[in-house]
PDB file of C-alpha atoms in Angstrom:
ATOM      1  CA  MET A   1       0.000   0.000   0.000  1.00  0.00           C
ATOM      2  CA  ILE A   2       1.266   3.468  -0.906  1.00  0.00           C
ATOM      3  CA  VAL A   3       1.135   5.963   1.955  1.00  0.00           C
ATOM      4  CA  PRO A   4      -0.486   9.170   0.575  1.00  0.00           C
ATOM      5  CA  HIS A   5       1.758  12.225   0.331  1.00  0.00           C
ATOM      6  CA  SER A   6       0.800  15.803  -0.440  1.00  0.00           C
ATOM      7  CA  ASN A   7       4.401  16.622  -1.403  1.00  0.00           C
ATOM      8  CA  PRO A   8       4.933  15.518  -5.024  1.00  0.00           C
ATOM      9  CA  ALA A   9       8.607  14.542  -4.632  1.00  0.00           C
ATOM     10  CA  SER A  10       7.772  12.519  -1.520  1.00  0.00           C
ATOM     11  CA  ALA A  11       4.918  10.845  -3.399  1.00  0.00           C
ATOM     12  CA  ALA A  12       7.318   9.852  -6.191  1.00  0.00           C
ATOM     13  CA  ARG A  13       9.801   8.374  -3.718  1.00  0.00           C
ATOM     14  CA  ALA A  14       6.985   6.523  -1.936  1.00  0.00           C
ATOM     15  CA  LEU A  15       5.955   4.961  -5.247  1.00  0.00           C
ATOM     16  CA  HIS A  16       9.568   3.885  -5.862  1.00  0.00           C
ATOM     17  CA  GLU A  17       9.599   2.195  -2.460  1.00  0.00           C
ATOM     18  CA  TYR A  18       6.213   0.546  -3.040  1.00  0.00           C
ATOM     19  CA  LEU A  19       7.394  -0.891  -6.362  1.00  0.00           C
ATOM     20  CA  GLY A  20      10.898  -1.808  -5.245  1.00  0.00           C
ATOM     21  CA  TRP A  21      12.176   0.442  -8.046  1.00  0.00           C
ATOM     22  CA  THR A  22      15.952   0.852  -8.203  1.00  0.00           C
ATOM     23  CA  ASN A  23      16.656   2.007 -11.784  1.00  0.00           C
ATOM     24  CA  PRO A  24      14.772   2.999 -14.968  1.00  0.00           C
ATOM     25  CA  LYS A  25      15.019  -0.493 -16.456  1.00  0.00           C
ATOM     26  CA  ASP A  26      13.088  -2.163 -13.618  1.00  0.00           C
ATOM     27  CA  PHE A  27       9.615  -1.401 -15.001  1.00  0.00           C
ATOM     28  CA  THR A  28       8.015   0.472 -17.871  1.00  0.00           C
ATOM     29  CA  VAL A  29       5.728   3.352 -16.951  1.00  0.00           C
ATOM     30  CA  ASP A  30       2.824   1.413 -18.500  1.00  0.00           C
ATOM     31  CA  GLU A  31       3.553  -1.495 -16.153  1.00  0.00           C
ATOM     32  CA  ILE A  32       3.622   0.879 -13.194  1.00  0.00           C
ATOM     33  CA  ALA A  33       0.271   2.384 -14.195  1.00  0.00           C
ATOM     34  CA  SER A  34      -1.213  -1.113 -14.466  1.00  0.00           C
ATOM     35  CA  SER A  35       0.047  -2.000 -10.976  1.00  0.00           C
ATOM     36  CA  LEU A  36      -1.890   1.013  -9.661  1.00  0.00           C
ATOM     37  CA  GLY A  37      -5.123  -0.117 -11.281  1.00  0.00           C
ATOM     38  CA  ILE A  38      -4.910   2.451 -14.076  1.00  0.00           C
ATOM     39  CA  LEU A  39      -5.963   1.584 -17.630  1.00  0.00           C
ATOM     40  CA  VAL A  40      -3.735   3.250 -20.244  1.00  0.00           C
ATOM     41  CA  LYS A  41      -4.807   3.675 -23.849  1.00  0.00           C
ATOM     42  CA  ASP A  42      -3.545   5.581 -26.860  1.00  0.00           C
ATOM     43  CA  ALA A  43      -6.148   7.383 -28.945  1.00  0.00           C
ATOM     44  CA  PRO A  44      -6.593  10.599 -30.930  1.00  0.00           C
ATOM     45  CA  ILE A  45      -7.332  13.538 -28.607  1.00  0.00           C
ATOM     46  CA  GLU A  46      -8.325  16.923 -29.941  1.00  0.00           C
ATOM     47  CA  GLY A  47      -6.356  19.734 -28.282  1.00  0.00           C
ATOM     48  CA  SER A  48      -4.701  17.589 -25.622  1.00  0.00           C
ATOM     49  CA  ASP A  49      -1.597  15.448 -25.180  1.00  0.00           C
ATOM     50  CA  GLY A  50      -2.878  13.449 -22.249  1.00  0.00           C
ATOM     51  CA  ARG A  51      -5.802  13.235 -19.880  1.00  0.00           C
ATOM     52  CA  ILE A  52      -6.883  11.196 -16.899  1.00  0.00           C
ATOM     53  CA  LEU A  53     -10.382  10.311 -15.738  1.00  0.00           C
ATOM     54  CA  ILE A  54     -10.365   9.259 -12.094  1.00  0.00           C
ATOM     55  CA  LYS A  55     -13.072   7.195 -10.388  1.00  0.00           C
ATOM     56  CA  GLY A  56     -12.339   6.185  -6.819  1.00  0.00           C
ATOM     57  CA  LYS A  57      -9.285   3.929  -6.731  1.00  0.00           C
ATOM     58  CA  THR A  58      -9.094   3.455 -10.489  1.00  0.00           C
ATOM     59  CA  ALA A  59      -8.531   5.673 -13.492  1.00  0.00           C
ATOM     60  CA  ILE A  60      -8.254   5.753 -17.265  1.00  0.00           C
ATOM     61  CA  ILE A  61      -5.322   7.606 -18.811  1.00  0.00           C
ATOM     62  CA  THR A  62      -5.520   8.467 -22.504  1.00  0.00           C
ATOM     63  CA  ILE A  63      -2.364   9.482 -24.363  1.00  0.00           C
ATOM     64  CA  ASN A  64      -2.696  11.243 -27.691  1.00  0.00           C
ATOM     65  CA  SER A  65      -1.814   8.622 -30.305  1.00  0.00           C
ATOM     66  CA  ALA A  66      -0.133  11.326 -32.392  1.00  0.00           C
ATOM     67  CA  ILE A  67       2.691  11.288 -29.826  1.00  0.00           C
ATOM     68  CA  THR A  68       5.240   8.803 -31.089  1.00  0.00           C
ATOM     69  CA  ARG A  69       8.383   9.749 -29.167  1.00  0.00           C
ATOM     70  CA  TYR A  70       8.917   7.329 -26.300  1.00  0.00           C
ATOM     71  CA  GLU A  71      10.482   9.951 -24.014  1.00  0.00           C
ATOM     72  CA  ARG A  72       7.642  12.417 -24.397  1.00  0.00           C
ATOM     73  CA  ARG A  73       4.975   9.745 -23.916  1.00  0.00           C
ATOM     74  CA  ASN A  74       6.829   8.555 -20.809  1.00  0.00           C
ATOM     75  CA  PHE A  75       6.700  11.996 -19.228  1.00  0.00           C
ATOM     76  CA  ILE A  76       3.039  12.579 -20.115  1.00  0.00           C
ATOM     77  CA  LEU A  77       2.027   9.225 -18.660  1.00  0.00           C
ATOM     78  CA  THR A  78       4.019   9.811 -15.448  1.00  0.00           C
ATOM     79  CA  HIS A  79       2.546  13.315 -15.179  1.00  0.00           C
ATOM     80  CA  GLU A  80      -0.966  11.824 -15.303  1.00  0.00           C
ATOM     81  CA  ILE A  81      -0.031   9.215 -12.692  1.00  0.00           C
ATOM     82  CA  GLY A  82       1.021  12.167 -10.546  1.00  0.00           C
ATOM     83  CA  HIS A  83      -2.477  13.609 -10.858  1.00  0.00           C
ATOM     84  CA  PHE A  84      -3.903  10.223  -9.812  1.00  0.00           C
ATOM     85  CA  LEU A  85      -1.793   9.959  -6.674  1.00  0.00           C
ATOM     86  CA  LEU A  86      -1.900  13.617  -5.660  1.00  0.00           C
ATOM     87  CA  HIS A  87      -5.211  15.026  -6.838  1.00  0.00           C
ATOM     88  CA  LYS A  88      -7.827  12.266  -6.964  1.00  0.00           C
ATOM     89  CA  ASN A  89      -9.862  14.013  -4.259  1.00  0.00           C
ATOM     90  CA  ILE A  90      -9.709  17.384  -6.017  1.00  0.00           C
ATOM     91  CA  SER A  91     -10.902  16.720  -9.551  1.00  0.00           C
ATOM     92  CA  ALA A  92     -12.055  13.700 -11.532  1.00  0.00           C
ATOM     93  CA  LEU A  93     -10.654  14.939 -14.846  1.00  0.00           C
ATOM     94  CA  PHE A  94      -7.328  16.500 -15.822  1.00  0.00           C
ATOM     95  CA  SER A  95      -6.492  17.288 -19.437  1.00  0.00           C
ATOM     96  CA  ASP A  96      -2.983  18.393 -20.356  1.00  0.00           C
ATOM     97  CA  THR A  97      -1.629  20.099 -23.456  1.00  0.00           C
ATOM     98  CA  GLU A  98       2.006  20.368 -24.534  1.00  0.00           C
ATOM     99  CA  LEU A  99       2.125  23.802 -22.904  1.00  0.00           C
ATOM    100  CA  THR A 100       0.791  22.420 -19.624  1.00  0.00           C
ATOM    101  CA  LEU A 101       3.619  19.930 -19.634  1.00  0.00           C
ATOM    102  CA  SER A 102       6.245  22.512 -20.592  1.00  0.00           C
ATOM    103  CA  GLU A 103       5.250  25.412 -18.342  1.00  0.00           C
ATOM    104  CA  TRP A 104       6.896  24.071 -15.221  1.00  0.00           C
ATOM    105  CA  TYR A 105       6.208  27.251 -13.264  1.00  0.00           C
ATOM    106  CA  LYS A 106       2.753  28.163 -14.489  1.00  0.00           C
ATOM    107  CA  LYS A 107       0.253  29.404 -11.903  1.00  0.00           C
ATOM    108  CA  GLY A 108      -1.762  26.156 -11.698  1.00  0.00           C
ATOM    109  CA  ILE A 109      -0.390  24.441  -8.594  1.00  0.00           C
ATOM    110  CA  HIS A 110      -1.756  21.035  -9.636  1.00  0.00           C
ATOM    111  CA  GLU A 111       0.202  21.115 -12.883  1.00  0.00           C
ATOM    112  CA  GLN A 112       3.363  22.197 -11.061  1.00  0.00           C
ATOM    113  CA  GLU A 113       2.926  19.301  -8.659  1.00  0.00           C
ATOM    114  CA  ALA A 114       2.303  16.749 -11.430  1.00  0.00           C
ATOM    115  CA  ASN A 115       5.422  17.948 -13.267  1.00  0.00           C
ATOM    116  CA  THR A 116       7.496  17.781 -10.072  1.00  0.00           C
ATOM    117  CA  PHE A 117       6.203  14.268  -9.417  1.00  0.00           C
ATOM    118  CA  ALA A 118       7.099  13.140 -12.943  1.00  0.00           C
ATOM    119  CA  SER A 119      10.560  14.688 -12.746  1.00  0.00           C
ATOM    120  CA  GLU A 120      11.395  13.068  -9.402  1.00  0.00           C
ATOM    121  CA  PHE A 121       9.923   9.714 -10.374  1.00  0.00           C
ATOM    122  CA  LEU A 122      11.674   9.464 -13.758  1.00  0.00           C
ATOM    123  CA  MET A 123      14.917  11.141 -12.623  1.00  0.00           C
ATOM    124  CA  PRO A 124      15.291  10.582  -8.858  1.00  0.00           C
ATOM    125  CA  GLU A 125      17.429  13.223  -7.216  1.00  0.00           C
ATOM    126  CA  GLU A 126      20.152  10.998  -5.764  1.00  0.00           C
ATOM    127  CA  LEU A 127      20.491   8.859  -8.877  1.00  0.00           C
ATOM    128  CA  PHE A 128      20.521  11.927 -11.128  1.00  0.00           C
ATOM    129  CA  LYS A 129      23.250  13.586  -9.067  1.00  0.00           C
ATOM    130  CA  ALA A 130      25.330  10.423  -9.250  1.00  0.00           C
ATOM    131  CA  LYS A 131      25.094  10.492 -13.047  1.00  0.00           C
ATOM    132  CA  VAL A 132      26.305  14.094 -13.411  1.00  0.00           C
ATOM    133  CA  VAL A 133      28.721  14.493 -10.505  1.00  0.00           C
ATOM    134  CA  ARG A 134      32.022  16.147 -11.469  1.00  0.00           C
ATOM    135  CA  GLN A 135      31.061  16.183 -15.160  1.00  0.00           C
ATOM    136  CA  LYS A 136      31.103  19.429 -17.116  1.00  0.00           C
ATOM    137  CA  LEU A 137      27.763  20.406 -18.610  1.00  0.00           C
ATOM    138  CA  SER A 138      27.559  19.654 -22.332  1.00  0.00           C
ATOM    139  CA  THR A 139      25.008  18.411 -24.832  1.00  0.00           C
ATOM    140  CA  ASN A 140      26.779  15.033 -24.804  1.00  0.00           C
ATOM    141  CA  LEU A 141      26.241  14.755 -21.048  1.00  0.00           C
ATOM    142  CA  ILE A 142      22.555  15.691 -21.362  1.00  0.00           C
ATOM    143  CA  HIS A 143      22.124  13.161 -24.193  1.00  0.00           C
ATOM    144  CA  ASP A 144      23.735  10.398 -22.126  1.00  0.00           C
ATOM    145  CA  VAL A 145      21.708  11.141 -19.001  1.00  0.00           C
ATOM    146  CA  ALA A 146      18.462  11.473 -20.971  1.00  0.00           C
ATOM    147  CA  GLY A 147      19.144   8.119 -22.620  1.00  0.00           C
ATOM    148  CA  TYR A 148      19.681   6.437 -19.245  1.00  0.00           C
ATOM    149  CA  PHE A 149      16.477   7.802 -17.704  1.00  0.00           C
ATOM    150  CA  GLY A 150      14.333   7.593 -20.850  1.00  0.00           C
ATOM    151  CA  THR A 151      13.503  11.299 -20.709  1.00  0.00           C
ATOM    152  CA  SER A 152      13.541  14.129 -23.216  1.00  0.00           C
ATOM    153  CA  LEU A 153      16.563  16.401 -23.575  1.00  0.00           C
ATOM    154  CA  LEU A 154      14.521  19.358 -22.344  1.00  0.00           C
ATOM    155  CA  ALA A 155      13.210  17.598 -19.221  1.00  0.00           C
ATOM    156  CA  THR A 156      16.737  16.393 -18.480  1.00  0.00           C
ATOM    157  CA  PHE A 157      18.224  19.866 -18.870  1.00  0.00           C
ATOM    158  CA  ILE A 158      15.584  21.366 -16.567  1.00  0.00           C
ATOM    159  CA  ARG A 159      16.445  18.710 -14.001  1.00  0.00           C
ATOM    160  CA  TYR A 160      20.128  19.555 -14.384  1.00  0.00           C
ATOM    161  CA  VAL A 161      19.466  23.224 -13.642  1.00  0.00           C
ATOM    162  CA  THR A 162      18.125  22.308 -10.199  1.00  0.00           C
ATOM    163  CA  LEU A 163      20.525  19.455  -9.381  1.00  0.00           C
ATOM    164  CA  GLY A 164      23.678  19.863 -11.492  1.00  0.00           C
ATOM    165  CA  GLU A 165      27.055  21.310 -10.565  1.00  0.00           C
ATOM    166  CA  TYR A 166      27.585  23.862 -13.365  1.00  0.00           C
ATOM    167  CA  PRO A 167      25.823  27.221 -13.903  1.00  0.00           C
ATOM    168  CA  ALA A 168      22.781  26.973 -16.174  1.00  0.00           C
ATOM    169  CA  MET A 169      19.481  28.694 -16.950  1.00  0.00           C
ATOM    170  CA  VAL A 170      16.257  27.759 -18.739  1.00  0.00           C
ATOM    171  CA  ILE A 171      14.036  30.441 -20.324  1.00  0.00           C
ATOM    172  CA  PHE A 172      10.495  29.776 -21.542  1.00  0.00           C
ATOM    173  CA  MET A 173       9.237  32.108 -24.291  1.00  0.00           C
ATOM    174  CA  LYS A 174       6.004  32.541 -26.216  1.00  0.00           C
ATOM    175  CA  ASP A 175       5.470  34.881 -29.168  1.00  0.00           C
ATOM    176  CA  ALA A 176       9.011  36.263 -28.713  1.00  0.00           C
ATOM    177  CA  THR A 177       8.259  37.247 -25.102  1.00  0.00           C
ATOM    178  CA  VAL A 178       9.887  35.872 -21.941  1.00  0.00           C
ATOM    179  CA  CYS A 179       7.322  34.059 -19.777  1.00  0.00           C
ATOM    180  CA  TRP A 180       9.486  32.541 -17.050  1.00  0.00           C
ATOM    181  CA  LYS A 181      13.034  31.518 -16.228  1.00  0.00           C
ATOM    182  CA  LEU A 182      14.729  28.991 -13.973  1.00  0.00           C
ATOM    183  CA  TYR A 183      18.397  29.165 -13.071  1.00  0.00           C
ATOM    184  CA  SER A 184      20.962  27.522 -10.863  1.00  0.00           C
ATOM    185  CA  LYS A 185      22.119  29.485  -7.831  1.00  0.00           C
ATOM    186  CA  ASP A 186      25.560  30.030  -9.363  1.00  0.00           C
ATOM    187  CA  PHE A 187      24.430  31.271 -12.780  1.00  0.00           C
ATOM    188  CA  PRO A 188      26.226  34.621 -13.212  1.00  0.00           C
ATOM    189  CA  PHE A 189      23.351  36.639 -14.731  1.00  0.00           C
ATOM    190  CA  THR A 190      19.775  36.694 -13.463  1.00  0.00           C
ATOM    191  CA  TYR A 191      18.134  39.980 -14.440  1.00  0.00           C
ATOM    192  CA  LEU A 192      15.784  39.097 -17.292  1.00  0.00           C
ATOM    193  CA  PRO A 193      12.358  40.635 -16.659  1.00  0.00           C
ATOM    194  CA  LYS A 194       9.185  38.723 -17.375  1.00  0.00           C
ATOM    195  CA  GLU A 195       7.458  39.920 -20.577  1.00  0.00           C
ATOM    196  CA  SER A 196      10.694  41.335 -21.985  1.00  0.00           C
ATOM    197  CA  LYS A 197      11.209  40.776 -25.711  1.00  0.00           C
ATOM    198  CA  VAL A 198      13.549  38.069 -26.926  1.00  0.00           C
ATOM    199  CA  PRO A 199      16.832  39.685 -28.082  1.00  0.00           C
ATOM    200  CA  ALA A 200      17.492  39.416 -31.814  1.00  0.00           C
ATOM    201  CA  TRP A 201      21.157  38.329 -31.690  1.00  0.00           C
ATOM    202  CA  THR A 202      20.515  35.034 -29.901  1.00  0.00           C
ATOM    203  CA  VAL A 203      19.564  31.508 -30.966  1.00  0.00           C
ATOM    204  CA  ALA A 204      16.039  32.180 -29.706  1.00  0.00           C
ATOM    205  CA  GLY A 205      16.018  35.415 -31.690  1.00  0.00           C
ATOM    206  CA  ASP A 206      16.882  33.490 -34.882  1.00  0.00           C
ATOM    207  CA  TYR A 207      13.816  31.310 -34.288  1.00  0.00           C
ATOM    208  CA  PHE A 208      11.319  34.082 -33.585  1.00  0.00           C
ATOM    209  CA  TYR A 209      12.538  36.673 -36.088  1.00  0.00           C
ATOM    210  CA  LYS A 210      14.057  34.563 -38.879  1.00  0.00           C
ATOM    211  CA  GLY A 211      12.210  31.260 -38.574  1.00  0.00           C
ATOM    212  CA  GLN A 212      15.479  29.381 -38.008  1.00  0.00           C
ATOM    213  CA  LEU A 213      16.117  26.840 -35.264  1.00  0.00           C
ATOM    214  CA  GLU A 214      19.689  25.657 -34.798  1.00  0.00           C
ATOM    215  CA  ALA A 215      20.106  21.934 -34.210  1.00  0.00           C
ATOM    216  CA  GLN A 216      23.334  22.342 -32.235  1.00  0.00           C
ATOM    217  CA  PRO A 217      24.239  24.728 -29.397  1.00  0.00           C
ATOM    218  CA  GLU A 218      25.715  28.070 -30.403  1.00  0.00           C
ATOM    219  CA  LYS A 219      27.857  30.566 -28.516  1.00  0.00           C
ATOM    220  CA  VAL A 220      26.177  33.909 -27.853  1.00  0.00           C
ATOM    221  CA  SER A 221      27.279  37.065 -26.061  1.00  0.00           C
ATOM    222  CA  ALA A 222      25.895  37.236 -22.537  1.00  0.00           C
ATOM    223  CA  ILE A 223      25.214  40.951 -23.015  1.00  0.00           C
ATOM    224  CA  GLU A 224      22.591  40.112 -25.652  1.00  0.00           C
ATOM    225  CA  TRP A 225      20.450  38.259 -23.120  1.00  0.00           C
ATOM    226  CA  PHE A 226      21.352  40.309 -20.030  1.00  0.00           C
ATOM    227  CA  PRO A 227      22.101  43.924 -21.075  1.00  0.00           C
ATOM    228  CA  GLU A 228      20.671  45.348 -17.839  1.00  0.00           C
ATOM    229  CA  ASP A 229      22.078  42.823 -15.412  1.00  0.00           C
ATOM    230  CA  TYR A 230      24.263  44.398 -12.729  1.00  0.00           C
ATOM    231  CA  GLN A 231      27.091  41.918 -13.331  1.00  0.00           C
ATOM    232  CA  ILE A 232      27.308  42.487 -17.080  1.00  0.00           C
ATOM    233  CA  LYS A 233      29.405  45.643 -16.709  1.00  0.00           C
ATOM    234  CA  TYR A 234      32.113  43.498 -15.130  1.00  0.00           C
ATOM    235  CA  LYS A 235      31.695  40.634 -17.600  1.00  0.00           C
ATOM    236  CA  SER A 236      30.729  42.346 -20.848  1.00  0.00           C
ATOM    237  CA  ASP A 237      32.845  39.936 -22.909  1.00  0.00           C
ATOM    238  CA  SER A 238      31.258  36.808 -21.429  1.00  0.00           C
ATOM    239  CA  LYS A 239      29.982  34.116 -23.763  1.00  0.00           C
ATOM    240  CA  LEU A 240      27.235  31.566 -23.127  1.00  0.00           C
ATOM    241  CA  TRP A 241      26.222  28.369 -24.845  1.00  0.00           C
ATOM    242  CA  GLU A 242      22.603  28.400 -26.041  1.00  0.00           C
ATOM    243  CA  GLN A 243      20.471  25.453 -27.152  1.00  0.00           C
ATOM    244  CA  CYS A 244      16.774  25.893 -27.977  1.00  0.00           C
ATOM    245  CA  TYR A 245      13.838  23.473 -28.129  1.00  0.00           C
ATOM    246  CA  GLN A 246      10.427  24.145 -29.640  1.00  0.00           C
ATOM    247  CA  VAL A 247       7.577  23.228 -27.263  1.00  0.00           C
ATOM    248  CA  GLY A 248       4.306  24.098 -28.923  1.00  0.00           C
ATOM    249  CA  ARG A 249       3.095  26.631 -31.422  1.00  0.00           C
ATOM    250  CA  ASN A 250       5.339  29.703 -31.343  1.00  0.00           C
ATOM    251  CA  CYS A 251       6.776  28.609 -27.990  1.00  0.00           C
ATOM    252  CA  LEU A 252      10.425  27.972 -27.274  1.00  0.00           C
ATOM    253  CA  VAL A 253      12.684  26.988 -24.408  1.00  0.00           C
ATOM    254  CA  SER A 254      16.238  28.303 -24.384  1.00  0.00           C
ATOM    255  CA  CYS A 255      18.892  26.488 -22.360  1.00  0.00           C
ATOM    256  CA  LEU A 256      21.911  28.618 -21.428  1.00  0.00           C
ATOM    257  CA  TRP A 257      25.119  27.558 -19.742  1.00  0.00           C
ATOM    258  CA  THR A 258      28.575  28.980 -19.139  1.00  0.00           C
ATOM    259  CA  ASN A 259      31.752  27.969 -20.955  1.00  0.00           C
TER     260      ASN A 259
END
């Protein structure tokens, strides 16, 4: 029996303990859902990536059949399991779009909690730290870690920002406007106001203003992203690596890290 937890990370760890989970290869997420009495099906869904209908101790999770990437489906399914364990007494139906699953710091507390649950369950803190300890941040590292956990590059990078050892930042943008940011405590620049326009001379700027999305990370001048940051006057020549991922119509996430 799983002891209920209101804290999403604690709920994820409790599920690990209940299952005897030790690493990502122990069980598939579909097998875990089945063990909880949840029926999982793939079907076309208009305007949604995933939804869960909860009735008492059981539930039906539907994943949009248009989603073919294993890593993305994994996260959506785990996110819905989070709703089942955390929110079954709050609402019988949750429906999630790609934006719901990408906006990690949106106002809806239930979506924040489901995302936190999925992140901790798929990439447990202690195991994640062990995978990245004393390793310099690079796209190769993120690829390797994502492959081990069966998660997307974006979800893995976001996890790295909170648990990794090197300075990094994630910026979520919509319609060339900054919506939110998340950064490690040692990232050198932090002043980037919400609703500010995406700067043109950046990888994100190439996407919004030129319709181009680079496949590989590019070096950009820190002053382009942070012209008003207090520290920039001391570090005006600083360069950052930038890698962007599209997450929905006219929405983008930029991942920044230091050299």
